[in-house]
């Protein structure tokens, strides 16, 4: 087990990301899209990952993305990002590793270094402290 973590990234198609999430574009989603278009928020998806050595070198396995989440650009976004990290997503990913035949103990999974990855473009648009 090399590392676990959470990756935040902007969806290529924010409207599609909202529709994929719940099947329709709700009034709340429309408000978040309007705020995104106005530059008041950044829309991010959040996905848990695990990097393991599966015998053929380091491989990254990812869980299901959550979001999009609206993250304000006018104040610190650190608490928002930390709040989106869901422990149940990590548990689901640990189970998925077992399904793929990768034997990782629960202890080793949770003892592995944990990273939070945010791309440079997103990092420049948010205040992270």
Backbone as ProteinMPNN parsed JSONL, in Angstrom:
{"seq_chain_A": "XXXXXXXXXXXXXXXXXXXXXXXXXXXXXXXXXXXXXXXXXXXXXXXXXXXXXXXXXXXXXXXXXXXXXXXXXXXXXXXXXXXXXXXXXXXXXXXXXXXXXXXXXXXXXXXXXXXXXXXXXXXXXXXXX", "coords_chain_A": {"N_chain_A": [[0.861, -1.172, 0.0], [0.797, 2.032, -1.044], [-0.285, 4.699, -0.887], [-3.192, 6.57, 0.117], [-5.922, 8.69, -0.746], [-7.559, 11.775, -1.687], [-8.893, 13.191, -4.543], [-9.485, 16.265, -5.988], [-11.179, 17.781, -8.617], [-12.097, 19.798, -11.461], [-15.125, 19.263, -13.153], [-15.341, 18.344, -16.597], [-17.677, 18.918, -17.929], [-19.811, 20.723, -16.337], [-22.67, 20.979, -16.208], [-23.532, 18.504, -17.184], [-22.403, 16.924, -15.178], [-23.989, 17.527, -12.957], [-26.46, 16.559, -13.883], [-25.835, 13.851, -14.262], [-25.488, 13.151, -11.615], [-28.014, 13.303, -10.271], [-29.972, 12.976, -12.174], [-31.659, 15.008, -13.051], [-31.784, 18.584, -13.542], [-31.826, 20.416, -10.852], [-33.441, 23.205, -9.095], [-31.598, 24.139, -7.186], [-29.175, 23.206, -8.222], [-29.138, 24.697, -10.566], [-28.807, 27.257, -9.476], [-26.231, 26.987, -8.381], [-24.792, 26.585, -10.737], [-25.203, 29.075, -11.958], [-23.809, 30.701, -10.124], [-21.27, 29.658, -10.535], [-20.827, 30.366, -13.227], [-20.694, 33.105, -12.848], [-18.317, 33.305, -11.561], [-18.192, 33.094, -8.833], [-18.016, 30.718, -7.479], [-16.172, 27.635, -7.568], [-16.708, 24.666, -9.246], [-16.381, 21.426, -8.137], [-15.495, 17.991, -8.387], [-15.102, 15.148, -6.275], [-13.024, 12.509, -5.481], [-12.159, 9.429, -4.049], [-9.006, 7.763, -3.764], [-6.673, 5.031, -4.117], [-3.361, 4.023, -4.012], [-1.576, 1.294, -4.969], [0.764, -1.441, -4.964], [0.396, -3.732, -7.215], [1.829, -5.894, -8.022], [2.7, -5.453, -10.593], [3.887, -3.001, -10.594], [3.192, 0.379, -9.484], [-0.205, 1.112, -9.082], [-3.172, 3.022, -9.542], [-6.245, 3.059, -8.015], [-9.594, 4.122, -8.183], [-12.479, 5.469, -6.526], [-16.043, 6.036, -6.721], [-16.907, 9.186, -8.062], [-17.913, 12.066, -6.155], [-20.189, 14.814, -6.035], [-20.994, 17.393, -8.433], [-19.479, 19.803, -6.251], [-20.066, 23.012, -4.961], [-17.668, 25.4, -4.426], [-16.75, 28.19, -2.674], [-15.145, 31.121, -3.999], [-14.43, 33.456, -2.772], [-13.549, 33.332, -0.174], [-11.7, 31.44, 2.316], [-11.287, 28.127, 1.221], [-10.586, 25.815, 2.412], [-11.838, 24.461, 4.654], [-14.22, 23.707, 3.434], [-13.334, 21.883, 1.434], [-12.161, 19.881, 3.04], [-14.449, 19.045, 4.357], [-15.821, 17.727, 2.345], [-14.559, 15.338, 2.048], [-15.216, 12.072, 2.374], [-15.541, 9.533, 4.642], [-16.864, 7.111, 4.177], [-16.549, 6.67, 1.48], [-13.9, 5.919, 1.334], [-14.025, 3.468, 2.685], [-15.618, 2.02, 0.879], [-13.855, 1.933, -1.269], [-11.762, 0.414, -0.238], [-13.056, -2.059, -0.036], [-13.487, -2.478, -2.774], [-10.888, -2.876, -3.691], [-10.391, -5.427, -2.685], [-12.213, -6.875, -4.222], [-10.972, -6.717, -6.669], [-8.976, -8.475, -6.236], [-6.79, -7.668, -4.8], [-4.947, -7.845, -2.006], [-5.197, -6.126, 0.837], [-4.738, -5.167, 4.078], [-7.085, -3.838, 6.404], [-5.884, -2.259, 8.351], [-3.375, -1.592, 7.136], [-4.335, -0.143, 4.979], [-5.56, 2.135, 6.168], [-3.364, 3.077, 7.553], [-1.636, 3.954, 5.649], [0.043, 6.696, 3.982], [-1.897, 9.647, 3.546], [-3.147, 11.664, 0.99], [-4.179, 14.853, -0.273], [-5.231, 15.921, -3.282], [-5.143, 18.616, -5.423], [-5.515, 20.22, -8.405], [-3.249, 22.496, -10.14], [-4.518, 24.645, -11.512], [-7.03, 24.832, -10.261], [-6.147, 25.272, -7.661], [-5.034, 27.833, -7.891], [-7.327, 29.323, -8.2], [-8.694, 29.133, -5.842], [-8.747, 29.989, -2.326], [-6.602, 28.581, -0.188], [-5.78, 27.612, 2.989]], "CA_chain_A": [[0.0, 0.0, 0.0], [1.628, 3.23, -1.14], [-0.961, 5.9, -0.389], [-4.61, 6.787, -0.144], [-6.125, 10.124, -0.838], [-8.746, 12.354, -2.296], [-8.585, 14.046, -5.68], [-10.493, 17.258, -6.35], [-10.965, 18.312, -9.959], [-13.263, 20.411, -12.097], [-15.701, 18.415, -14.196], [-15.251, 18.915, -17.943], [-19.024, 19.386, -18.257], [-20.516, 20.89, -15.063], [-24.104, 20.694, -16.334], [-23.631, 17.049, -17.273], [-22.066, 16.339, -13.874], [-25.183, 17.636, -12.113], [-27.485, 15.658, -14.411], [-25.397, 12.488, -13.945], [-25.607, 12.933, -10.175], [-29.387, 13.082, -9.808], [-30.873, 12.723, -13.289], [-32.311, 16.243, -13.494], [-31.134, 19.814, -13.1], [-32.687, 20.989, -9.815], [-33.264, 24.648, -8.896], [-30.351, 24.367, -6.445], [-28.073, 23.005, -9.167], [-29.14, 25.866, -11.463], [-28.205, 28.366, -8.724], [-24.788, 26.751, -8.298], [-24.242, 26.833, -12.071], [-25.178, 30.534, -12.14], [-22.696, 31.21, -9.311], [-20.048, 29.225, -11.227], [-20.668, 31.227, -14.409], [-20.337, 34.445, -12.363], [-16.996, 33.239, -10.947], [-18.309, 33.128, -7.371], [-17.666, 29.397, -6.959], [-15.561, 26.64, -8.439], [-17.411, 23.391, -9.107], [-15.394, 20.357, -8.037], [-15.839, 16.633, -8.0], [-14.225, 14.612, -5.236], [-12.938, 11.06, -5.651], [-11.165, 8.742, -3.22], [-8.119, 6.894, -4.528], [-5.678, 4.233, -3.405], [-2.24, 3.608, -4.85], [-1.057, 0.032, -4.452], [1.638, -2.208, -5.84], [-0.363, -4.95, -7.509], [2.729, -6.863, -8.629], [3.213, -4.941, -11.871], [4.169, -1.582, -10.394], [2.186, 1.172, -8.781], [-1.473, 1.336, -9.777], [-4.135, 3.85, -8.816], [-7.652, 2.68, -8.089], [-10.43, 5.237, -7.74], [-13.866, 5.203, -6.189], [-17.03, 6.825, -7.458], [-16.815, 10.613, -7.725], [-19.064, 12.754, -5.568], [-20.256, 16.193, -6.501], [-20.097, 18.513, -8.167], [-19.644, 20.621, -5.062], [-19.761, 24.43, -5.173], [-16.678, 25.86, -3.457], [-16.649, 29.645, -2.828], [-13.845, 31.685, -4.373], [-14.212, 34.728, -2.073], [-13.06, 33.086, 1.19], [-10.933, 30.198, 2.4], [-12.023, 26.935, 0.798], [-9.999, 24.644, 3.066], [-12.842, 23.73, 5.437], [-15.163, 23.099, 2.488], [-12.722, 20.704, 0.829], [-12.042, 18.837, 4.062], [-15.796, 18.553, 4.637], [-16.29, 16.855, 1.261], [-13.881, 14.048, 2.124], [-16.183, 11.175, 3.003], [-14.947, 8.28, 5.106], [-17.515, 5.932, 3.608], [-15.967, 6.443, 0.157], [-12.67, 5.159, 1.569], [-14.427, 2.095, 3.008], [-16.053, 1.405, -0.371], [-12.671, 1.693, -2.084], [-11.067, -0.724, 0.369], [-13.791, -3.252, -0.473], [-13.258, -2.647, -4.209], [-9.562, -3.471, -3.873], [-10.566, -6.86, -2.459], [-12.913, -7.433, -5.381], [-9.964, -6.815, -7.733], [-8.001, -9.478, -5.85], [-5.637, -7.048, -4.152], [-5.077, -8.073, -0.568], [-4.703, -5.03, 1.67], [-5.434, -5.2, 5.365], [-7.724, -2.576, 6.777], [-4.885, -1.468, 9.068], [-2.425, -1.03, 6.173], [-5.043, 0.853, 4.172], [-5.722, 3.375, 6.929], [-2.053, 3.542, 8.016], [-0.895, 4.508, 4.51], [-0.023, 8.164, 3.882], [-3.101, 10.171, 2.888], [-2.891, 12.912, 0.271], [-5.281, 15.591, -0.884], [-4.703, 16.446, -4.534], [-5.896, 19.69, -6.069], [-4.717, 20.676, -9.536], [-2.71, 23.857, -10.069], [-5.501, 25.636, -11.969], [-8.008, 24.973, -9.176], [-5.429, 25.856, -6.52], [-4.898, 29.284, -8.128], [-8.644, 29.968, -8.129], [-9.219, 29.031, -4.482], [-7.898, 30.356, -1.195], [-6.38, 27.399, 0.647], [-4.872, 27.97, 4.087]], "C_chain_A": [[0.901, 1.226, 0.0], [0.959, 4.442, -0.506], [-2.452, 5.796, -0.643], [-4.786, 8.288, -0.275], [-7.444, 10.489, -1.463], [-8.296, 13.309, -3.38], [-9.767, 14.972, -5.926], [-10.17, 17.763, -7.744], [-12.26, 18.896, -10.501], [-13.824, 19.455, -13.14], [-15.597, 19.114, -15.55], [-16.585, 19.53, -18.359], [-19.823, 19.525, -16.961], [-22.012, 20.571, -15.138], [-24.317, 19.184, -16.372], [-23.339, 16.366, -15.948], [-23.259, 16.411, -12.929], [-26.256, 16.658, -12.578], [-27.113, 14.205, -14.103], [-25.637, 12.154, -12.482], [-27.031, 12.561, -9.772], [-30.41, 12.9, -10.925], [-31.593, 13.94, -13.833], [-31.49, 17.428, -12.996], [-32.089, 20.522, -12.142], [-32.512, 22.505, -9.746], [-31.964, 24.973, -8.149], [-29.142, 24.227, -7.359], [-27.988, 24.182, -10.133], [-28.515, 27.078, -10.772], [-26.692, 28.204, -8.637], [-24.123, 26.969, -9.651], [-24.174, 28.327, -12.366], [-24.023, 31.157, -11.362], [-21.361, 30.839, -9.949], [-19.784, 30.11, -12.446], [-20.243, 32.637, -14.024], [-18.954, 34.467, -11.699], [-17.011, 33.262, -9.431], [-17.929, 31.801, -6.72], [-16.887, 28.629, -8.024], [-16.332, 25.351, -8.191], [-16.382, 22.266, -9.164], [-16.053, 19.014, -7.778], [-14.748, 16.135, -7.056], [-14.21, 13.093, -5.408], [-11.824, 10.499, -4.766], [-10.292, 7.882, -4.126], [-7.205, 6.124, -3.591], [-4.608, 3.836, -4.408], [-1.608, 2.382, -4.206], [-0.066, -0.554, -5.451], [0.962, -3.55, -6.043], [0.507, -6.0, -8.196], [3.339, -6.396, -9.932], [3.522, -3.454, -11.771], [3.001, -0.89, -9.716], [0.961, 1.381, -9.663], [-2.368, 2.188, -8.9], [-5.536, 3.331, -9.092], [-8.463, 3.84, -7.543], [-11.831, 4.753, -7.427], [-14.785, 6.014, -7.085], [-16.889, 8.294, -7.085], [-18.084, 11.109, -7.044], [-19.029, 14.189, -6.066], [-21.017, 16.259, -7.803], [-20.497, 19.29, -6.909], [-19.262, 22.057, -5.41], [-18.842, 24.905, -4.052], [-16.47, 27.354, -3.678], [-15.229, 30.1, -3.164], [-13.495, 32.919, -3.549], [-13.719, 34.566, -0.632], [-12.276, 31.779, 1.175], [-11.817, 29.0, 2.047], [-11.557, 25.679, 1.527], [-11.038, 23.822, 3.821], [-13.855, 23.046, 4.526], [-14.579, 21.812, 1.907], [-12.606, 19.563, 1.837], [-13.398, 18.234, 4.403], [-16.332, 17.608, 3.573], [-15.64, 15.479, 1.298], [-14.726, 13.122, 2.987], [-15.515, 9.861, 3.378], [-15.577, 7.047, 4.499], [-16.983, 5.639, 2.214], [-14.682, 5.637, 0.284], [-12.996, 3.704, 1.885], [-14.86, 1.345, 1.753], [-14.852, 1.052, -1.244], [-11.863, 0.52, -1.536], [-11.741, -2.032, -0.047], [-13.545, -3.53, -1.955], [-11.882, -3.246, -4.486], [-9.636, -4.984, -3.687], [-11.242, -7.543, -3.627], [-11.94, -7.628, -6.539], [-8.849, -7.801, -7.38], [-6.748, -8.924, -5.199], [-5.841, -7.152, -2.65], [-4.385, -6.949, 0.193], [-5.465, -5.11, 2.982], [-6.044, -3.833, 5.644], [-6.721, -1.673, 7.484], [-3.916, -0.81, 8.087], [-3.071, 0.053, 5.317], [-5.119, 2.183, 4.921], [-4.405, 3.919, 7.463], [-1.236, 4.169, 6.888], [-0.983, 6.036, 4.519], [-1.262, 8.59, 3.094], [-2.766, 11.515, 2.249], [-4.208, 13.537, -0.164], [-4.695, 16.256, -2.114], [-5.68, 17.447, -5.135], [-5.008, 20.205, -7.191], [-4.303, 22.134, -9.413], [-3.722, 24.921, -10.478], [-6.532, 25.886, -10.877], [-7.357, 25.657, -7.986], [-5.283, 27.375, -6.679], [-6.231, 30.016, -7.975], [-9.227, 29.974, -6.727], [-8.225, 29.581, -3.474], [-7.809, 29.134, -0.296], [-5.377, 27.768, 1.719], [-4.669, 26.817, 5.035]], "O_chain_A": [[1.677, 1.435, 0.933], [1.563, 5.132, 0.316], [-2.908, 5.039, -1.5], [-3.884, 9.058, 0.055], [-8.307, 9.651, -1.726], [-7.417, 14.142, -3.158], [-10.906, 14.523, -6.057], [-9.03, 18.13, -8.029], [-13.358, 18.545, -10.068], [-13.067, 18.894, -13.932], [-15.748, 20.333, -15.637], [-16.617, 20.542, -19.059], [-20.45, 18.561, -16.522], [-22.558, 19.956, -14.222], [-25.18, 18.654, -15.673], [-23.95, 15.348, -15.624], [-23.517, 15.468, -12.182], [-26.892, 16.0, -11.755], [-27.976, 13.413, -13.726], [-25.953, 11.014, -12.143], [-27.235, 11.611, -9.016], [-31.592, 12.691, -10.651], [-32.088, 13.913, -14.96], [-30.619, 17.285, -12.138], [-33.051, 21.155, -12.575], [-31.54, 23.037, -10.282], [-31.307, 25.969, -8.45], [-28.203, 25.02, -7.289], [-26.892, 24.62, -10.483], [-27.78, 27.841, -11.4], [-25.953, 29.174, -8.802], [-23.007, 27.485, -9.712], [-23.203, 28.799, -12.956], [-23.334, 32.039, -11.873], [-20.417, 31.628, -9.906], [-18.656, 30.548, -12.67], [-19.52, 33.296, -14.771], [-18.471, 35.533, -11.317], [-15.966, 33.431, -8.802], [-17.563, 31.765, -5.545], [-16.945, 28.941, -9.213], [-16.579, 24.989, -7.041], [-15.61, 22.165, -10.117], [-17.039, 18.915, -7.047], [-13.626, 16.642, -7.049], [-15.266, 12.465, -5.473], [-10.708, 11.018, -4.736], [-10.763, 7.339, -5.126], [-6.991, 6.504, -2.44], [-4.908, 3.373, -5.508], [-1.165, 2.421, -3.058], [-0.066, -0.2, -6.63], [0.956, -4.399, -5.151], [-0.007, -6.891, -8.872], [4.39, -6.893, -10.337], [3.425, -2.731, -12.762], [1.972, -1.496, -9.42], [1.069, 1.771, -10.826], [-2.333, 2.091, -7.674], [-5.954, 3.186, -10.241], [-8.074, 4.469, -6.559], [-12.307, 3.763, -7.984], [-14.355, 6.601, -8.078], [-16.763, 8.616, -5.903], [-19.184, 10.631, -7.322], [-17.984, 14.706, -6.463], [-21.621, 15.273, -8.225], [-21.673, 19.409, -6.564], [-18.253, 22.291, -6.075], [-19.191, 24.823, -2.875], [-16.052, 27.755, -4.764], [-14.248, 29.539, -2.677], [-12.36, 33.39, -3.62], [-13.494, 35.561, 0.057], [-12.198, 31.1, 0.152], [-12.948, 28.884, 2.52], [-12.082, 24.592, 1.282], [-11.109, 22.606, 3.643], [-14.299, 21.934, 4.811], [-15.243, 20.776, 1.888], [-12.917, 18.415, 1.52], [-13.49, 17.044, 4.704], [-17.197, 16.78, 3.856], [-16.12, 14.551, 0.647], [-14.922, 13.364, 4.178], [-14.984, 9.161, 2.516], [-14.901, 6.035, 4.319], [-16.962, 4.481, 1.798], [-14.398, 4.775, -0.548], [-12.313, 2.8, 1.403], [-14.516, 0.176, 1.574], [-14.831, 0.0, -1.883], [-11.336, -0.281, -2.308], [-11.06, -3.004, -0.373], [-13.408, -4.687, -2.353], [-11.728, -4.039, -5.416], [-9.019, -5.737, -4.441], [-10.887, -8.666, -3.985], [-12.061, -8.586, -7.302], [-7.887, -7.947, -8.134], [-5.752, -9.634, -5.062], [-6.799, -6.608, -2.1], [-3.159, -6.835, 0.192], [-6.695, -5.12, 2.993], [-5.558, -2.808, 5.165], [-6.7, -0.464, 7.252], [-3.656, 0.39, 8.185], [-2.431, 1.047, 4.973], [-4.782, 3.231, 4.372], [-4.323, 5.101, 7.797], [-0.243, 4.847, 7.152], [-1.962, 6.603, 5.003], [-1.623, 7.962, 2.099], [-2.176, 12.389, 2.885], [-5.205, 12.852, -0.389], [-3.769, 17.061, -2.009], [-6.864, 17.165, -5.326], [-3.863, 20.587, -6.948], [-4.919, 22.909, -8.682], [-3.783, 25.985, -9.862], [-6.871, 27.036, -10.6], [-7.962, 26.533, -7.368], [-5.399, 28.115, -5.702], [-6.252, 31.205, -7.654], [-10.154, 30.734, -6.445], [-7.021, 29.635, -3.729], [-8.804, 28.702, 0.285], [-4.259, 28.186, 1.417], [-3.935, 26.945, 6.015]]}, "name": "protein", "num_of_chains": 1, "seq": "XXXXXXXXXXXXXXXXXXXXXXXXXXXXXXXXXXXXXXXXXXXXXXXXXXXXXXXXXXXXXXXXXXXXXXXXXXXXXXXXXXXXXXXXXXXXXXXXXXXXXXXXXXXXXXXXXXXXXXXXXXXXXXXXX"}
